[in-house]
Amino acid sequence: MKQNLQRRRINRNETGSSLIEVAVILLVLLVLFSGVVDIGVAFHYSDTLEKAADAGALYGSQNPTDTSGMVQAADEDAQDVPGMSSVAVYGCECSDGSGSSASCTVRPSCPSGTSLTYYVRVTARTHYKAIVPWPGIPSSYDLASTVTMPTGP
């Protein structure tokens, strides 16, 4: 009888410990899950920015002087990225990279043996703030993607 009473006391004392263990494990899993979600959202935004810059540059390769159309194409392709902004440039440069000109109003003087190439460049960017701040890791950072495509004059 005395042993049964002692076993009941031990069992009664251990019943709360399993609840605490479950709570601690759930907390750790929640922290890990929030980290996975943070990384996933940042990766999704980065991928979407690259696709948006690509869409703008593709439009620009067919309509090189329509920079507002390039920006609109990029913006429409990344509507789910908050705070996204894009910049489009039509320009020309020497084939060896020695000189360049934005909008090609003034043509760069290229060394002999090099040709003048025309391009469009679209940059899409946003500022990402992490859902959960992590110690030792910046809680916010800039995401950007730039795509350059050649085009005709």
Coordinates of N, CA and C in Angstrom, one line a residue:
M1 N 0.8 -1.2 0.0 CA 0.0 0.0 0.0 C 0.9 1.3 0.0
K2 N 1.9 1.2 0.8 CA 2.8 2.3 0.9 C 3.5 2.6 -0.4
Q3 N 3.9 1.5 -1.1 CA 4.6 1.6 -2.4 C 3.6 2.2 -3.4
N4 N 2.4 1.8 -3.4 CA 1.4 2.3 -4.4 C 1.3 3.8 -4.2
L5 N 1.3 4.3 -3.0 CA 1.1 5.7 -2.7 C 2.3 6.5 -3.2
Q6 N 3.5 5.9 -3.0 CA 4.7 6.5 -3.5 C 4.7 6.6 -5.0
R7 N 4.3 5.5 -5.7 CA 4.2 5.5 -7.2 C 3.3 6.5 -7.7
R8 N 2.1 6.7 -7.0 CA 1.2 7.7 -7.4 C 1.7 9.1 -7.3
R9 N 2.5 9.4 -6.3 CA 3.1 10.7 -6.1 C 4.1 10.9 -7.2
I10 N 4.9 9.9 -7.5 CA 5.9 10.1 -8.6 C 5.2 10.3 -9.9
N11 N 4.2 9.5 -10.2 CA 3.4 9.6 -11.5 C 2.7 11.0 -11.5
R12 N 2.2 11.5 -10.4 CA 1.5 12.7 -10.4 C 2.5 13.9 -10.7
N13 N 3.7 13.7 -10.2 CA 4.7 14.8 -10.4 C 5.2 14.8 -11.8
E14 N 5.2 13.7 -12.5 CA 5.7 13.6 -13.9 C 4.6 14.0 -14.9
T15 N 3.4 14.1 -14.6 CA 2.4 14.4 -15.6 C 2.5 15.8 -16.1
G16 N 2.9 16.7 -15.4 CA 3.1 18.1 -15.9 C 4.4 18.2 -16.7
S17 N 5.4 17.4 -16.5 CA 6.6 17.5 -17.2 C 6.4 17.2 -18.7
S18 N 5.6 16.3 -19.0 CA 5.4 16.0 -20.5 C 4.7 17.1 -21.2
L19 N 3.8 17.8 -20.5 CA 3.2 19.0 -21.1 C 4.2 20.1 -21.3
I20 N 5.2 20.3 -20.4 CA 6.2 21.3 -20.6 C 7.1 20.9 -21.8
E21 N 7.5 19.6 -21.9 CA 8.3 19.1 -23.0 C 7.6 19.4 -24.3
V22 N 6.3 19.1 -24.4 CA 5.6 19.3 -25.6 C 5.6 20.8 -26.0
A23 N 5.4 21.7 -25.0 CA 5.4 23.1 -25.2 C 6.8 23.6 -25.7
V24 N 7.8 23.1 -25.1 CA 9.2 23.5 -25.5 C 9.5 23.0 -27.0
I25 N 9.1 21.8 -27.3 CA 9.3 21.3 -28.6 C 8.5 22.1 -29.6
L26 N 7.2 22.4 -29.3 CA 6.4 23.2 -30.2 C 7.0 24.6 -30.5
L27 N 7.5 25.2 -29.4 CA 8.2 26.5 -29.6 C 9.3 26.4 -30.5
V28 N 10.2 25.4 -30.3 CA 11.4 25.2 -31.2 C 10.9 25.0 -32.7
L29 N 9.9 24.2 -32.9 CA 9.4 23.9 -34.2 C 8.8 25.2 -34.8
L30 N 8.1 26.0 -34.0 CA 7.5 27.2 -34.5 C 8.6 28.2 -35.0
V31 N 9.7 28.3 -34.2 CA 10.8 29.2 -34.6 C 11.4 28.7 -35.9
L32 N 11.7 27.4 -36.0 CA 12.2 26.8 -37.2 C 11.3 27.0 -38.4
F33 N 10.0 26.8 -38.2 CA 9.0 27.0 -39.3 C 9.0 28.5 -39.7
S34 N 9.1 29.4 -38.8 CA 9.1 30.8 -39.2 C 10.3 31.2 -40.0
G35 N 11.4 30.6 -39.7 CA 12.7 30.8 -40.5 C 12.5 30.2 -41.9
V36 N 11.9 29.1 -42.0 CA 11.7 28.5 -43.3 C 10.7 29.4 -44.2
V37 N 9.7 29.9 -43.5 CA 8.8 30.8 -44.2 C 9.5 32.1 -44.6
D38 N 10.3 32.6 -43.8 CA 11.1 33.9 -44.1 C 11.9 33.6 -45.3
I39 N 12.7 32.6 -45.3 CA 13.6 32.3 -46.4 C 12.8 32.0 -47.7
G40 N 11.7 31.3 -47.6 CA 10.8 31.0 -48.7 C 10.2 32.3 -49.3
V41 N 9.8 33.2 -48.5 CA 9.2 34.5 -49.0 C 10.3 35.3 -49.7
A42 N 11.5 35.4 -49.1 CA 12.5 36.2 -49.7 C 13.0 35.5 -51.1
F43 N 13.0 34.2 -51.1 CA 13.3 33.5 -52.4 C 12.3 33.8 -53.4
H44 N 11.0 33.7 -53.0 CA 9.9 34.0 -54.0 C 10.0 35.4 -54.5
Y45 N 10.2 36.4 -53.6 CA 10.3 37.8 -54.1 C 11.5 37.9 -55.1
S46 N 12.6 37.3 -54.7 CA 13.8 37.4 -55.6 C 13.6 36.8 -57.0
D47 N 12.9 35.7 -57.0 CA 12.6 35.0 -58.2 C 11.6 35.8 -59.0
T48 N 10.6 36.4 -58.4 CA 9.6 37.2 -59.1 C 10.3 38.5 -59.6
L49 N 11.2 39.1 -58.9 CA 11.9 40.3 -59.4 C 12.7 39.9 -60.7
E50 N 13.3 38.8 -60.7 CA 14.1 38.4 -61.9 C 13.2 38.2 -63.1
K51 N 12.0 37.6 -62.8 CA 11.1 37.4 -63.9 C 10.5 38.7 -64.4
A52 N 10.3 39.6 -63.5 CA 9.8 40.9 -63.9 C 10.8 41.7 -64.7
A53 N 12.0 41.7 -64.3 CA 13.1 42.4 -65.0 C 13.2 41.8 -66.4
D54 N 13.1 40.5 -66.5 CA 13.2 39.8 -67.8 C 12.0 40.2 -68.7
A55 N 10.8 40.3 -68.1 CA 9.7 40.6 -68.9 C 9.8 42.1 -69.4
G56 N 10.3 43.0 -68.6 CA 10.5 44.3 -69.0 C 11.6 44.4 -70.1
A57 N 12.7 43.7 -70.0 CA 13.7 43.7 -71.0 C 13.3 43.0 -72.3
L58 N 12.5 42.0 -72.2 CA 11.9 41.4 -73.4 C 11.1 42.3 -74.2
Y59 N 10.2 43.1 -73.4 CA 9.4 44.1 -74.1 C 10.3 45.2 -74.7
G60 N 11.3 45.5 -74.0 CA 12.3 46.6 -74.5 C 13.1 46.1 -75.7
S61 N 13.3 44.8 -75.8 CA 14.1 44.4 -77.0 C 13.3 44.5 -78.2
Q62 N 12.0 44.6 -78.1 CA 11.1 44.8 -79.3 C 10.7 46.3 -79.4
N63 N 10.7 47.0 -78.3 CA 10.4 48.4 -78.3 C 11.5 49.2 -77.5
P64 N 12.7 49.4 -78.1 CA 13.8 49.8 -77.3 C 13.7 51.2 -76.7
T65 N 13.0 52.1 -77.4 CA 12.9 53.5 -76.9 C 11.8 53.7 -75.9
D66 N 10.9 52.7 -75.7 CA 9.7 52.9 -74.8 C 10.1 52.4 -73.4
T67 N 10.8 53.2 -72.7 CA 11.3 52.9 -71.4 C 10.1 52.8 -70.4
S68 N 9.1 53.6 -70.6 CA 7.9 53.6 -69.7 C 7.1 52.3 -69.9
G69 N 7.1 51.8 -71.1 CA 6.5 50.5 -71.4 C 7.3 49.3 -70.8
M70 N 8.6 49.4 -70.8 CA 9.4 48.4 -70.1 C 9.1 48.4 -68.6
V71 N 9.0 49.6 -68.0 CA 8.7 49.7 -66.6 C 7.3 49.1 -66.3
Q72 N 6.4 49.4 -67.2 CA 5.0 48.9 -67.0 C 5.0 47.4 -67.1
A73 N 5.7 46.8 -68.1 CA 5.8 45.4 -68.2 C 6.4 44.7 -67.0
A74 N 7.4 45.3 -66.5 CA 8.0 44.7 -65.3 C 7.1 44.8 -64.1
D75 N 6.5 46.0 -63.9 CA 5.5 46.2 -62.8 C 4.4 45.2 -62.8
E76 N 3.8 45.0 -64.0 CA 2.7 44.1 -64.2 C 3.1 42.6 -63.9
D77 N 4.3 42.3 -64.1 CA 4.8 40.9 -63.9 C 5.0 40.6 -62.4
A78 N 5.2 41.7 -61.6 CA 5.5 41.5 -60.2 C 4.5 42.2 -59.3
Q79 N 3.2 42.0 -59.5 CA 2.2 42.7 -58.7 C 2.2 42.2 -57.3
D80 N 2.6 41.0 -57.0 CA 2.5 40.4 -55.7 C 3.7 40.8 -54.8
V81 N 4.7 41.5 -55.3 CA 5.8 41.9 -54.6 C 5.6 43.3 -54.0
P82 N 5.4 43.5 -52.7 CA 5.1 44.9 -52.2 C 6.3 45.8 -52.3
G83 N 6.0 47.0 -52.7 CA 7.1 48.0 -52.7 C 8.1 47.9 -53.9
M84 N 7.7 47.1 -54.9 CA 8.6 46.9 -56.0 C 8.6 48.1 -56.9
S85 N 9.8 48.5 -57.3 CA 10.0 49.5 -58.3 C 11.0 49.1 -59.4
S86 N 10.8 49.6 -60.6 CA 11.7 49.2 -61.6 C 12.2 50.4 -62.4
V87 N 13.4 50.3 -63.0 CA 14.0 51.3 -63.8 C 14.4 50.7 -65.1
A88 N 14.2 51.4 -66.2 CA 14.5 50.9 -67.6 C 15.4 51.9 -68.2
V89 N 16.4 51.4 -69.0 CA 17.4 52.2 -69.7 C 17.6 51.6 -71.1
Y90 N 17.5 52.5 -72.1 CA 17.9 52.2 -73.4 C 19.2 52.9 -73.7
G91 N 20.2 52.1 -74.2 CA 21.5 52.7 -74.4 C 22.3 52.0 -75.4
C92 N 23.5 52.5 -75.6 CA 24.4 51.9 -76.6 C 25.8 52.0 -76.0
E93 N 26.7 51.0 -76.4 CA 28.0 50.9 -75.9 C 28.9 50.3 -76.9
C94 N 30.2 50.5 -76.8 CA 31.2 49.9 -77.6 C 31.2 48.4 -77.3
S95 N 31.5 47.6 -78.4 CA 31.4 46.2 -78.2 C 32.5 45.7 -77.2
D96 N 33.6 46.5 -77.0 CA 34.6 46.1 -76.1 C 34.4 46.7 -74.7
G97 N 33.3 47.4 -74.5 CA 32.9 48.0 -73.2 C 33.6 49.3 -72.8
S98 N 34.3 49.9 -73.8 CA 35.1 51.0 -73.4 C 34.3 52.3 -73.3
G99 N 33.2 52.4 -74.0 CA 32.4 53.6 -73.9 C 30.9 53.3 -73.9
S100 N 30.1 54.1 -73.3 CA 28.7 53.8 -73.4 C 27.9 55.1 -73.3
S101 N 26.7 55.1 -73.7 CA 25.8 56.3 -73.6 C 24.4 55.9 -73.3
A102 N 23.8 56.5 -72.3 CA 22.4 56.2 -72.0 C 21.6 56.9 -73.0
S103 N 20.6 56.3 -73.5 CA 19.6 56.8 -74.5 C 20.2 57.1 -75.8
C104 N 21.5 56.9 -76.0 CA 22.2 57.0 -77.3 C 22.0 58.4 -77.9
T105 N 21.7 59.4 -77.2 CA 21.6 60.7 -77.8 C 23.0 61.2 -78.2
V106 N 24.0 60.9 -77.5 CA 25.4 61.1 -77.9 C 26.1 59.8 -78.1
R107 N 26.5 59.5 -79.3 CA 27.1 58.2 -79.5 C 28.6 58.2 -79.0
P108 N 28.9 57.1 -78.2 CA 30.3 57.1 -77.7 C 31.3 56.8 -78.9
S109 N 32.5 57.4 -78.7 CA 33.5 57.1 -79.7 C 34.2 55.8 -79.4
C110 N 34.1 54.9 -80.3 CA 34.6 53.5 -80.1 C 36.0 53.4 -80.8
P111 N 36.9 52.7 -80.2 CA 38.2 52.4 -80.8 C 38.0 51.7 -82.2
S112 N 38.9 51.8 -83.0 CA 38.8 51.1 -84.3 C 38.7 49.6 -84.1
G113 N 37.9 49.0 -84.9 CA 37.8 47.5 -84.8 C 36.7 47.1 -83.9
T114 N 36.1 48.1 -83.2 CA 34.9 47.7 -82.3 C 33.7 48.3 -82.9
S115 N 32.6 47.7 -82.6 CA 31.3 48.2 -83.2 C 30.4 48.8 -82.0
L116 N 29.4 49.4 -82.4 CA 28.4 50.0 -81.5 C 27.3 49.0 -81.3
T117 N 27.0 48.6 -80.0 CA 25.9 47.7 -79.8 C 24.8 48.5 -79.0
Y118 N 23.6 48.1 -79.2 CA 22.5 48.8 -78.5 C 21.9 47.8 -77.5
Y119 N 21.4 48.3 -76.4 CA 20.9 47.4 -75.4 C 19.7 48.0 -74.6
V120 N 19.0 47.2 -73.9 CA 18.0 47.7 -72.9 C 18.4 47.0 -71.6
R121 N 18.2 47.7 -70.5 CA 18.5 47.2 -69.2 C 17.4 47.6 -68.3
V122 N 16.8 46.5 -67.6 CA 15.7 46.7 -66.7 C 16.2 46.2 -65.3
T123 N 16.0 47.0 -64.3 CA 16.3 46.7 -62.9 C 15.0 46.7 -62.1
A124 N 14.7 45.6 -61.5 CA 13.6 45.6 -60.6 C 14.1 45.4 -59.2
R125 N 13.5 46.1 -58.2 CA 14.0 46.0 -56.8 C 12.9 46.2 -55.8
T126 N 13.2 45.7 -54.6 CA 12.3 45.9 -53.5 C 13.1 45.8 -52.2
H127 N 12.5 46.3 -51.1 CA 13.1 46.2 -49.8 C 12.4 45.1 -49.0
Y128 N 13.1 44.1 -48.6 CA 12.4 43.0 -47.9 C 12.7 43.1 -46.4
K129 N 11.7 43.0 -45.6 CA 11.8 43.0 -44.2 C 11.4 41.6 -43.7
A130 N 12.2 41.0 -42.9 CA 12.0 39.6 -42.4 C 10.7 39.6 -41.5
I131 N 10.0 38.5 -41.5 CA 8.8 38.4 -40.7 C 9.3 38.3 -39.2
V132 N 10.3 37.5 -38.9 CA 10.8 37.4 -37.6 C 12.3 37.8 -37.6
P133 N 12.7 38.8 -36.8 CA 14.1 39.2 -36.7 C 15.0 38.1 -36.1
W134 N 16.0 37.8 -36.7 CA 17.0 36.7 -36.3 C 18.2 37.4 -35.8
P135 N 18.7 36.9 -34.6 CA 20.0 37.5 -34.1 C 21.1 37.2 -35.0
G136 N 21.9 38.2 -35.3 CA 23.1 38.1 -36.2 C 22.8 38.1 -37.6
I137 N 21.5 38.2 -38.0 CA 21.2 38.3 -39.4 C 20.4 39.6 -39.6
P138 N 20.7 40.4 -40.7 CA 20.0 41.6 -40.9 C 18.5 41.4 -41.0
S139 N 17.7 42.2 -40.3 CA 16.2 42.0 -40.4 C 15.6 42.5 -41.7
S140 N 16.3 43.3 -42.4 CA 15.8 43.8 -43.7 C 16.9 44.0 -44.7
Y141 N 16.7 43.8 -45.9 CA 17.7 44.0 -46.9 C 17.0 44.2 -48.3
D142 N 17.8 44.7 -49.2 CA 17.3 45.0 -50.6 C 17.5 43.8 -51.5
L143 N 16.5 43.6 -52.3 CA 16.5 42.5 -53.3 C 16.4 43.2 -54.6
A144 N 17.3 42.8 -55.6 CA 17.2 43.5 -56.9 C 17.7 42.5 -58.0
S145 N 17.2 42.7 -59.1 CA 17.5 41.9 -60.3 C 17.7 42.8 -61.5
T146 N 18.7 42.6 -62.3 CA 18.9 43.4 -63.5 C 19.1 42.5 -64.7
V147 N 18.4 42.8 -65.7 CA 18.5 42.0 -67.0 C 18.8 43.0 -68.1
T148 N 19.9 42.6 -68.9 CA 20.3 43.4 -70.0 C 20.1 42.5 -71.3
M149 N 19.4 43.1 -72.3 CA 19.2 42.4 -73.6 C 19.7 43.3 -74.7
P150 N 20.3 42.7 -75.7 CA 20.7 43.5 -76.9 C 19.5 43.8 -77.7
T151 N 19.6 44.9 -78.4 CA 18.5 45.3 -79.3 C 19.1 46.0 -80.5
G152 N 18.3 46.2 -81.5 CA 18.8 46.9 -82.7 C 18.7 48.4 -82.5
P153 N 19.3 49.2 -83.4 CA 19.2 50.7 -83.2 C 17.8 51.3 -83.5

